[in-house]
Amino acid sequence: MPLDFTEAIVLRSFPSGELDKIVVFFSRDKGLIKGRAKGARKFGNRFGSSLEPMSYVKVFYYEKERQDFVTISQCDLLESFLDLQTDFETSCFLSYWAELIEEFYPARIKEELLFRLLLSCLRALKEGGNRHFITNYFEIWLLRLSGLLPDTRRCQRCHRQLSQQVWLSPKKDGFLCERCSLEKKEPLPSDLITFINWTKKNSPFERAPLSPDISRQLAPIIQSWLIYHLEKEPRSLKFLKT
Amino acid sequence: MFEYTEPLHHLIEELKKFPGVGAKSAQRMAFYLLSISMEEANRLADAILEAKRKIFYCSVCNGITHVDPCPLCTDPHRSDELLCIVEEPYNVASIEKTGIFNGRYHVLLGTLSPLKGKGPEELGVDKLLSRIEKGKFKEIILATNPTSEGEATAFYLASLLKKFPVKITRLATGLPVGSDLDFADQITIRRALEGRVELKD
């Protein structure tokens, strides 16, 4: 039963038994890990605030073969984002990010880029970034890292260069030009392509190329892709809509 | 594959539904229940049925009670100017044990938790606001847990309660009694520093 450690961000934690907590971590080098923190609900426990959602921690744990949960022996807080969550609306956004990561990625799959994305987005939010814009940024990058972001350069059907006016393919896995779009519904907002291209080259700390209003308008479109690929609506999304 | 006889299997499956009880614990409890006398088993079954039949949530404070309104809401010796808002009915017992709080309670029956699908509607915030509107409260103590969900709930409620002419307070957070400063994390120490008190003669 060797001791292992990793840098991780706590996605969620919930009570287990009388005094324990089950904690879901998203680690830099081992992906999603679920662990049991014994005595974490006891008053004056050694974990303190390190097991609160979105805490950036260094976690030490033991692992037994054929067991789903690792046993967390120590958790050092590297950076806390607890203050962000005093605002209910922001905590809804953070829950949504955590839910997306848990839904999109199976356990124990290393996703360092996604880990860096989550940490950057959290830091950008802490520095006062707009939560709608940063969430759009997070969603676009999550789709990109999962290989699900449609190509913004060429029409999926005829492979011609796309202009600013594009339509979404029926399977929501690519963009179509005016000629190939058979349904002729409303084209997607031109800001969407501009924004997707911008996210590829910029960090979430940069000044947003969109106004908060446009950012809010783009959200349902990006979320519809995520829902399409997940085949269900994330539970926390209903709180972002209200 | 070996399977227990149907009534025992059924009992284990029902016990497994208890929070924090897994297959092994449920099996241990089931075998304990088989070992007790019929009289003891009847007493246990009666206690469960009686509790289910007679205990319900108070229509005023949401605490658990067998009379409506509950004794804490009708006690004339308690102050009508102080209201303490807690997450769960058992939090009332923890505060009552201190013996220093003499006001009324309101139980939220949970916290705001987007991942559990709990929003303001599920928490019955409207009921709380209408109680405060009709009441004579001068101070409202937000006694939710110092967790991210508890904090979000407290700050959300505080934003709604601003419109009332009441003092809104939050339970102090910081170092637990009997602990060591060296083992506290930076958030706990920061909270302890922010909430420091002056030592008076």
mmCIF file with all atom_site columns, N, CA and C in Angstrom, chain A residues 39-93:
data_model
loop_
_atom_site.group_PDB
_atom_site.id
_atom_site.type_symbol
_atom_site.label_atom_id
_atom_site.label_alt_id
_atom_site.label_comp_id
_atom_site.label_asym_id
_atom_site.label_entity_id
_atom_site.label_seq_id
_atom_site.pdbx_PDB_ins_code
_atom_site.Cartn_x
_atom_site.Cartn_y
_atom_site.Cartn_z
_atom_site.occupancy
_atom_site.B_iso_or_equiv
_atom_site.pdbx_formal_charge
_atom_site.auth_seq_id
_atom_site.auth_comp_id
_atom_site.auth_asym_id
_atom_site.auth_atom_id
_atom_site.pdbx_PDB_model_num
ATOM 1   N N  . GLY A 1 39 ? -12.398 10.985 8.982   1.00 0.00 ? 39 GLY A N  1
ATOM 2   C CA . GLY A 1 39 ? -12.469 11.985 10.047  1.00 0.00 ? 39 GLY A CA 1
ATOM 3   C C  . GLY A 1 39 ? -12.564 13.413 9.548   1.00 0.00 ? 39 GLY A C  1
ATOM 4   N N  . ALA A 1 40 ? -12.859 13.594 8.249   1.00 0.00 ? 40 ALA A N  1
ATOM 5   C CA . ALA A 1 40 ? -12.870 14.953 7.680   1.00 0.00 ? 40 ALA A CA 1
ATOM 6   C C  . ALA A 1 40 ? -14.030 15.803 8.171   1.00 0.00 ? 40 ALA A C  1
ATOM 7   N N  . ARG A 1 41 ? -15.036 15.173 8.782   1.00 0.00 ? 41 ARG A N  1
ATOM 8   C CA . ARG A 1 41 ? -16.170 15.970 9.286   1.00 0.00 ? 41 ARG A CA 1
ATOM 9   C C  . ARG A 1 41 ? -16.075 16.197 10.796  1.00 0.00 ? 41 ARG A C  1
ATOM 10  N N  . LYS A 1 42 ? -14.988 15.659 11.356  1.00 0.00 ? 42 LYS A N  1
ATOM 11  C CA . LYS A 1 42 ? -14.795 15.808 12.795  1.00 0.00 ? 42 LYS A CA 1
ATOM 12  C C  . LYS A 1 42 ? -14.337 17.238 13.082  1.00 0.00 ? 42 LYS A C  1
ATOM 13  N N  . PHE A 1 43 ? -14.753 17.785 14.226  1.00 0.00 ? 43 PHE A N  1
ATOM 14  C CA . PHE A 1 43 ? -14.379 19.148 14.556  1.00 0.00 ? 43 PHE A CA 1
ATOM 15  C C  . PHE A 1 43 ? -12.865 19.240 14.752  1.00 0.00 ? 43 PHE A C  1
ATOM 16  N N  . GLY A 1 44 ? -12.263 20.235 14.153  1.00 0.00 ? 44 GLY A N  1
ATOM 17  C CA . GLY A 1 44 ? -10.823 20.418 14.284  1.00 0.00 ? 44 GLY A CA 1
ATOM 18  C C  . GLY A 1 44 ? -10.029 19.358 13.538  1.00 0.00 ? 44 GLY A C  1
ATOM 19  N N  . ASN A 1 45 ? -10.598 18.826 12.463  1.00 0.00 ? 45 ASN A N  1
ATOM 20  C CA . ASN A 1 45 ? -9.912  17.774 11.707  1.00 0.00 ? 45 ASN A CA 1
ATOM 21  C C  . ASN A 1 45 ? -8.696  18.340 10.963  1.00 0.00 ? 45 ASN A C  1
ATOM 22  N N  . ARG A 1 46 ? -7.806  17.435 10.540  1.00 0.00 ? 46 ARG A N  1
ATOM 23  C CA . ARG A 1 46 ? -6.536  17.891 9.960   1.00 0.00 ? 46 ARG A CA 1
ATOM 24  C C  . ARG A 1 46 ? -6.676  18.400 8.522   1.00 0.00 ? 46 ARG A C  1
ATOM 25  N N  . PHE A 1 47 ? -7.838  18.211 7.914   1.00 0.00 ? 47 PHE A N  1
ATOM 26  C CA . PHE A 1 47 ? -7.984  18.623 6.513   1.00 0.00 ? 47 PHE A CA 1
ATOM 27  C C  . PHE A 1 47 ? -8.373  20.102 6.379   1.00 0.00 ? 47 PHE A C  1
ATOM 28  N N  . GLY A 1 48 ? -8.980  20.666 7.413   1.00 0.00 ? 48 GLY A N  1
ATOM 29  C CA . GLY A 1 48 ? -9.375  22.079 7.378   1.00 0.00 ? 48 GLY A CA 1
ATOM 30  C C  . GLY A 1 48 ? -10.254 22.386 6.185   1.00 0.00 ? 48 GLY A C  1
ATOM 31  N N  . SER A 1 49 ? -9.914  23.482 5.489   1.00 0.00 ? 49 SER A N  1
ATOM 32  C CA . SER A 1 49 ? -10.744 23.884 4.341   1.00 0.00 ? 49 SER A CA 1
ATOM 33  C C  . SER A 1 49 ? -10.238 23.289 3.032   1.00 0.00 ? 49 SER A C  1
ATOM 34  N N  . SER A 1 50 ? -9.226  22.403 3.108   1.00 0.00 ? 50 SER A N  1
ATOM 35  C CA . SER A 1 50 ? -8.604  21.915 1.870   1.00 0.00 ? 50 SER A CA 1
ATOM 36  C C  . SER A 1 50 ? -9.510  20.997 1.047   1.00 0.00 ? 50 SER A C  1
ATOM 37  N N  . LEU A 1 51 ? -10.586 20.493 1.624   1.00 0.00 ? 51 LEU A N  1
ATOM 38  C CA . LEU A 1 51 ? -11.453 19.594 0.863   1.00 0.00 ? 51 LEU A CA 1
ATOM 39  C C  . LEU A 1 51 ? -12.692 20.300 0.314   1.00 0.00 ? 51 LEU A C  1
ATOM 40  N N  . GLU A 1 52 ? -12.717 21.617 0.443   1.00 0.00 ? 52 GLU A N  1
ATOM 41  C CA . GLU A 1 52 ? -13.852 22.369 -0.106  1.00 0.00 ? 52 GLU A CA 1
ATOM 42  C C  . GLU A 1 52 ? -13.725 22.430 -1.631  1.00 0.00 ? 52 GLU A C  1
ATOM 43  N N  . PRO A 1 53 ? -14.862 22.421 -2.339  1.00 0.00 ? 53 PRO A N  1
ATOM 44  C CA . PRO A 1 53 ? -14.807 22.419 -3.805  1.00 0.00 ? 53 PRO A CA 1
ATOM 45  C C  . PRO A 1 53 ? -13.937 23.548 -4.373  1.00 0.00 ? 53 PRO A C  1
ATOM 46  N N  . MET A 1 54 ? -13.187 23.211 -5.419  1.00 0.00 ? 54 MET A N  1
ATOM 47  C CA . MET A 1 54 ? -12.312 24.105 -6.167  1.00 0.00 ? 54 MET A CA 1
ATOM 48  C C  . MET A 1 54 ? -11.051 24.522 -5.398  1.00 0.00 ? 54 MET A C  1
ATOM 49  N N  . SER A 1 55 ? -10.737 23.815 -4.316  1.00 0.00 ? 55 SER A N  1
ATOM 50  C CA . SER A 1 55 ? -9.462  24.084 -3.638  1.00 0.00 ? 55 SER A CA 1
ATOM 51  C C  . SER A 1 55 ? -8.344  23.438 -4.464  1.00 0.00 ? 55 SER A C  1
ATOM 52  N N  . TYR A 1 56 ? -7.257  24.186 -4.643  1.00 0.00 ? 56 TYR A N  1
ATOM 53  C CA . TYR A 1 56 ? -6.087  23.658 -5.354  1.00 0.00 ? 56 TYR A CA 1
ATOM 54  C C  . TYR A 1 56 ? -5.169  23.095 -4.270  1.00 0.00 ? 56 TYR A C  1
ATOM 55  N N  . VAL A 1 57 ? -4.944  21.795 -4.306  1.00 0.00 ? 57 VAL A N  1
ATOM 56  C CA . VAL A 1 57 ? -4.276  21.129 -3.185  1.00 0.00 ? 57 VAL A CA 1
ATOM 57  C C  . VAL A 1 57 ? -3.170  20.172 -3.649  1.00 0.00 ? 57 VAL A C  1
ATOM 58  N N  . LYS A 1 58 ? -2.359  19.783 -2.702  1.00 0.00 ? 58 LYS A N  1
ATOM 59  C CA . LYS A 1 58 ? -1.434  18.665 -2.916  1.00 0.00 ? 58 LYS A CA 1
ATOM 60  C C  . LYS A 1 58 ? -1.964  17.551 -2.030  1.00 0.00 ? 58 LYS A C  1
ATOM 61  N N  . VAL A 1 59 ? -2.408  16.476 -2.654  1.00 0.00 ? 59 VAL A N  1
ATOM 62  C CA . VAL A 1 59 ? -3.059  15.421 -1.891  1.00 0.00 ? 59 VAL A CA 1
ATOM 63  C C  . VAL A 1 59 ? -2.161  14.180 -1.799  1.00 0.00 ? 59 VAL A C  1
ATOM 64  N N  . PHE A 1 60 ? -2.067  13.631 -0.598  1.00 0.00 ? 60 PHE A N  1
ATOM 65  C CA . PHE A 1 60 ? -1.292  12.414 -0.343  1.00 0.00 ? 60 PHE A CA 1
ATOM 66  C C  . PHE A 1 60 ? -2.289  11.297 -0.057  1.00 0.00 ? 60 PHE A C  1
ATOM 67  N N  . TYR A 1 61 ? -2.101  10.156 -0.691  1.00 0.00 ? 61 TYR A N  1
ATOM 68  C CA . TYR A 1 61 ? -3.096  9.091  -0.506  1.00 0.00 ? 61 TYR A CA 1
ATOM 69  C C  . TYR A 1 61 ? -2.486  7.689  -0.629  1.00 0.00 ? 61 TYR A C  1
ATOM 70  N N  . TYR A 1 62 ? -3.204  6.764  -0.015  1.00 0.00 ? 62 TYR A N  1
ATOM 71  C CA . TYR A 1 62 ? -2.851  5.344  -0.141  1.00 0.00 ? 62 TYR A CA 1
ATOM 72  C C  . TYR A 1 62 ? -3.858  4.696  -1.077  1.00 0.00 ? 62 TYR A C  1
ATOM 73  N N  . GLU A 1 63 ? -3.400  3.678  -1.750  1.00 0.00 ? 63 GLU A N  1
ATOM 74  C CA . GLU A 1 63 ? -4.302  3.021  -2.695  1.00 0.00 ? 63 GLU A CA 1
ATOM 75  C C  . GLU A 1 63 ? -4.192  1.508  -2.539  1.00 0.00 ? 63 GLU A C  1
ATOM 76  N N  . LYS A 1 64 ? -5.354  0.858  -2.485  1.00 0.00 ? 64 LYS A N  1
ATOM 77  C CA . LYS A 1 64 ? -5.346  -0.603 -2.429  1.00 0.00 ? 64 LYS A CA 1
ATOM 78  C C  . LYS A 1 64 ? -5.866  -1.134 -3.746  1.00 0.00 ? 64 LYS A C  1
ATOM 79  N N  . GLU A 1 65 ? -5.373  -2.264 -4.137  1.00 0.00 ? 65 GLU A N  1
ATOM 80  C CA . GLU A 1 65 ? -5.841  -2.856 -5.396  1.00 0.00 ? 65 GLU A CA 1
ATOM 81  C C  . GLU A 1 65 ? -7.323  -3.205 -5.296  1.00 0.00 ? 65 GLU A C  1
ATOM 82  N N  . ARG A 1 66 ? -8.002  -3.116 -6.411  1.00 0.00 ? 66 ARG A N  1
ATOM 83  C CA . ARG A 1 66 ? -9.418  -3.463 -6.530  1.00 0.00 ? 66 ARG A CA 1
ATOM 84  C C  . ARG A 1 66 ? -10.315 -2.651 -5.597  1.00 0.00 ? 66 ARG A C  1
ATOM 85  N N  . GLN A 1 67 ? -9.891  -1.451 -5.241  1.00 0.00 ? 67 GLN A N  1
ATOM 86  C CA . GLN A 1 67 ? -10.776 -0.570 -4.462  1.00 0.00 ? 67 GLN A CA 1
ATOM 87  C C  . GLN A 1 67 ? -11.029 0.697  -5.254  1.00 0.00 ? 67 GLN A C  1
ATOM 88  N N  . ASP A 1 68 ? -12.294 1.117  -5.272  1.00 0.00 ? 68 ASP A N  1
ATOM 89  C CA . ASP A 1 68 ? -12.655 2.295  -6.058  1.00 0.00 ? 68 ASP A CA 1
ATOM 90  C C  . ASP A 1 68 ? -12.082 3.580  -5.464  1.00 0.00 ? 68 ASP A C  1
ATOM 91  N N  . PHE A 1 69 ? -12.072 3.637  -4.116  1.00 0.00 ? 69 PHE A N  1
ATOM 92  C CA . PHE A 1 69 ? -11.655 4.866  -3.445  1.00 0.00 ? 69 PHE A CA 1
ATOM 93  C C  . PHE A 1 69 ? -10.244 4.735  -2.875  1.00 0.00 ? 69 PHE A C  1
ATOM 94  N N  . VAL A 1 70 ? -9.461  5.788  -3.045  1.00 0.00 ? 70 VAL A N  1
ATOM 95  C CA . VAL A 1 70 ? -8.158  5.821  -2.382  1.00 0.00 ? 70 VAL A CA 1
ATOM 96  C C  . VAL A 1 70 ? -8.404  6.355  -0.959  1.00 0.00 ? 70 VAL A C  1
ATOM 97  N N  . THR A 1 71 ? -7.444  6.164  -0.067  1.00 0.00 ? 71 THR A N  1
ATOM 98  C CA . THR A 1 71 ? -7.569  6.709  1.289   1.00 0.00 ? 71 THR A CA 1
ATOM 99  C C  . THR A 1 71 ? -6.680  7.940  1.398   1.00 0.00 ? 71 THR A C  1
ATOM 100 N N  . ILE A 1 72 ? -7.301  9.079  1.657   1.00 0.00 ? 72 ILE A N  1
ATOM 101 C CA . ILE A 1 72 ? -6.548  10.335 1.703   1.00 0.00 ? 72 ILE A CA 1
ATOM 102 C C  . ILE A 1 72 ? -5.910  10.480 3.090   1.00 0.00 ? 72 ILE A C  1
ATOM 103 N N  . SER A 1 73 ? -4.578  10.613 3.105   1.00 0.00 ? 73 SER A N  1
ATOM 104 C CA . SER A 1 73 ? -3.936  10.718 4.408   1.00 0.00 ? 73 SER A CA 1
ATOM 105 C C  . SER A 1 73 ? -3.599  12.162 4.752   1.00 0.00 ? 73 SER A C  1
ATOM 106 N N  . GLN A 1 74 ? -3.380  12.992 3.745   1.00 0.00 ? 74 GLN A N  1
ATOM 107 C CA . GLN A 1 74 ? -3.024  14.393 3.994   1.00 0.00 ? 74 GLN A CA 1
ATOM 108 C C  . GLN A 1 74 ? -3.428  15.233 2.793   1.00 0.00 ? 74 GLN A C  1
ATOM 109 N N  . CYS A 1 75 ? -3.774  16.463 3.039   1.00 0.00 ? 75 CYS A N  1
ATOM 110 C CA . CYS A 1 75 ? -4.161  17.336 1.932   1.00 0.00 ? 75 CYS A CA 1
ATOM 111 C C  . CYS A 1 75 ? -3.698  18.751 2.253   1.00 0.00 ? 75 CYS A C  1
ATOM 112 N N  . ASP A 1 76 ? -2.688  19.223 1.519   1.00 0.00 ? 76 ASP A N  1
ATOM 113 C CA . ASP A 1 76 ? -2.146  20.566 1.778   1.00 0.00 ? 76 ASP A CA 1
ATOM 114 C C  . ASP A 1 76 ? -2.765  21.562 0.816   1.00 0.00 ? 76 ASP A C  1
ATOM 115 N N  . LEU A 1 77 ? -3.282  22.638 1.377   1.00 0.00 ? 77 LEU A N  1
ATOM 116 C CA . LEU A 1 77 ? -3.931  23.660 0.553   1.00 0.00 ? 77 LEU A CA 1
ATOM 117 C C  . LEU A 1 77 ? -2.877  24.518 -0.141  1.00 0.00 ? 77 LEU A C  1
ATOM 118 N N  . LEU A 1 78 ? -2.899  24.542 -1.485  1.00 0.00 ? 78 LEU A N  1
ATOM 119 C CA . LEU A 1 78 ? -1.951  25.377 -2.231  1.00 0.00 ? 78 LEU A CA 1
ATOM 120 C C  . LEU A 1 78 ? -2.584  26.729 -2.557  1.00 0.00 ? 78 LEU A C  1
ATOM 121 N N  . GLU A 1 79 ? -3.855  26.692 -2.934  1.00 0.00 ? 79 GLU A N  1
ATOM 122 C CA . GLU A 1 79 ? -4.564  27.937 -3.262  1.00 0.00 ? 79 GLU A CA 1
ATOM 123 C C  . GLU A 1 79 ? -6.053  27.698 -3.041  1.00 0.00 ? 79 GLU A C  1
ATOM 124 N N  . SER A 1 80 ? -6.687  28.642 -2.379  1.00 0.00 ? 80 SER A N  1
ATOM 125 C CA . SER A 1 80 ? -8.114  28.460 -2.083  1.00 0.00 ? 80 SER A CA 1
ATOM 126 C C  . SER A 1 80 ? -8.967  29.370 -2.967  1.00 0.00 ? 80 SER A C  1
ATOM 127 N N  . PHE A 1 81 ? -10.089 28.844 -3.402  1.00 0.00 ? 81 PHE A N  1
ATOM 128 C CA . PHE A 1 81 ? -11.043 29.645 -4.171  1.00 0.00 ? 81 PHE A CA 1
ATOM 129 C C  . PHE A 1 81 ? -12.384 29.695 -3.436  1.00 0.00 ? 81 PHE A C  1
ATOM 130 N N  . LEU A 1 82 ? -12.301 29.503 -2.122  1.00 0.00 ? 82 LEU A N  1
ATOM 131 C CA . LEU A 1 82 ? -13.512 29.460 -1.298  1.00 0.00 ? 82 LEU A CA 1
ATOM 132 C C  . LEU A 1 82 ? -14.271 30.788 -1.325  1.00 0.00 ? 82 LEU A C  1
ATOM 133 N N  . ASP A 1 83 ? -13.519 31.895 -1.340  1.00 0.00 ? 83 ASP A N  1
ATOM 134 C CA . ASP A 1 83 ? -14.183 33.203 -1.305  1.00 0.00 ? 83 ASP A CA 1
ATOM 135 C C  . ASP A 1 83 ? -15.050 33.456 -2.538  1.00 0.00 ? 83 ASP A C  1
ATOM 136 N N  . LEU A 1 84 ? -14.652 32.844 -3.673  1.00 0.00 ? 84 LEU A N  1
ATOM 137 C CA . LEU A 1 84 ? -15.459 33.010 -4.892  1.00 0.00 ? 84 LEU A CA 1
ATOM 138 C C  . LEU A 1 84 ? -16.853 32.446 -4.696  1.00 0.00 ? 84 LEU A C  1
ATOM 139 N N  . GLN A 1 85 ? -16.917 31.397 -3.856  1.00 0.00 ? 85 GLN A N  1
ATOM 140 C CA . GLN A 1 85 ? -18.176 30.659 -3.734  1.00 0.00 ? 85 GLN A CA 1
ATOM 141 C C  . GLN A 1 85 ? -19.151 31.253 -2.729  1.00 0.00 ? 85 GLN A C  1
ATOM 142 N N  . THR A 1 86 ? -18.767 32.395 -2.138  1.00 0.00 ? 86 THR A N  1
ATOM 143 C CA . THR A 1 86 ? -19.734 33.051 -1.255  1.00 0.00 ? 86 THR A CA 1
ATOM 144 C C  . THR A 1 86 ? -20.864 33.660 -2.086  1.00 0.00 ? 86 THR A C  1
ATOM 145 N N  . ASP A 1 87 ? -20.600 33.844 -3.380  1.00 0.00 ? 87 ASP A N  1
ATOM 146 C CA . ASP A 1 87 ? -21.645 34.343 -4.273  1.00 0.00 ? 87 ASP A CA 1
ATOM 147 C C  . ASP A 1 87 ? -22.339 33.138 -4.905  1.00 0.00 ? 87 ASP A C  1
ATOM 148 N N  . PHE A 1 88 ? -23.655 33.026 -4.692  1.00 0.00 ? 88 PHE A N  1
ATOM 149 C CA . PHE A 1 88 ? -24.377 31.833 -5.160  1.00 0.00 ? 88 PHE A CA 1
ATOM 150 C C  . PHE A 1 88 ? -24.273 31.658 -6.680  1.00 0.00 ? 88 PHE A C  1
ATOM 151 N N  . GLU A 1 89 ? -24.366 32.776 -7.414  1.00 0.00 ? 89 GLU A N  1
ATOM 152 C CA . GLU A 1 89 ? -24.332 32.661 -8.876  1.00 0.00 ? 89 GLU A CA 1
ATOM 153 C C  . GLU A 1 89 ? -22.970 32.121 -9.339  1.00 0.00 ? 89 GLU A C  1
ATOM 154 N N  . THR A 1 90 ? -21.898 32.628 -8.737  1.00 0.00 ? 90 THR A N  1
ATOM 155 C CA . THR A 1 90 ? -20.554 32.139 -9.098  1.00 0.00 ? 90 THR A CA 1
ATOM 156 C C  . THR A 1 90 ? -20.416 30.674 -8.703  1.00 0.00 ? 90 THR A C  1
ATOM 157 N N  . SER A 1 91 ? -20.964 30.300 -7.556  1.00 0.00 ? 91 SER A N  1
ATOM 158 C CA . SER A 1 91 ? -20.856 28.895 -7.125  1.00 0.00 ? 91 SER A CA 1
ATOM 159 C C  . SER A 1 91 ? -21.622 27.981 -8.086  1.00 0.00 ? 91 SER A C  1
ATOM 160 N N  . CYS A 1 92 ? -22.686 28.500 -8.712  1.00 0.00 ? 92 CYS A N  1
ATOM 161 C CA . CYS A 1 92 ? -23.412 27.715 -9.730  1.00 0.00 ? 92 CYS A CA 1
ATOM 162 C C  . CYS A 1 92 ? -22.515 27.467 -10.949 1.00 0.00 ? 92 CYS A C  1
ATOM 163 N N  . PHE A 1 93 ? -21.786 28.523 -11.352 1.00 0.00 ? 93 PHE A N  1
ATOM 164 C CA . PHE A 1 93 ? -20.878 28.376 -12.494 1.00 0.00 ? 93 PHE A CA 1
ATOM 165 C C  . PHE A 1 93 ? -19.784 27.348 -12.171 1.00 0.00 ? 93 PHE A C  1
#
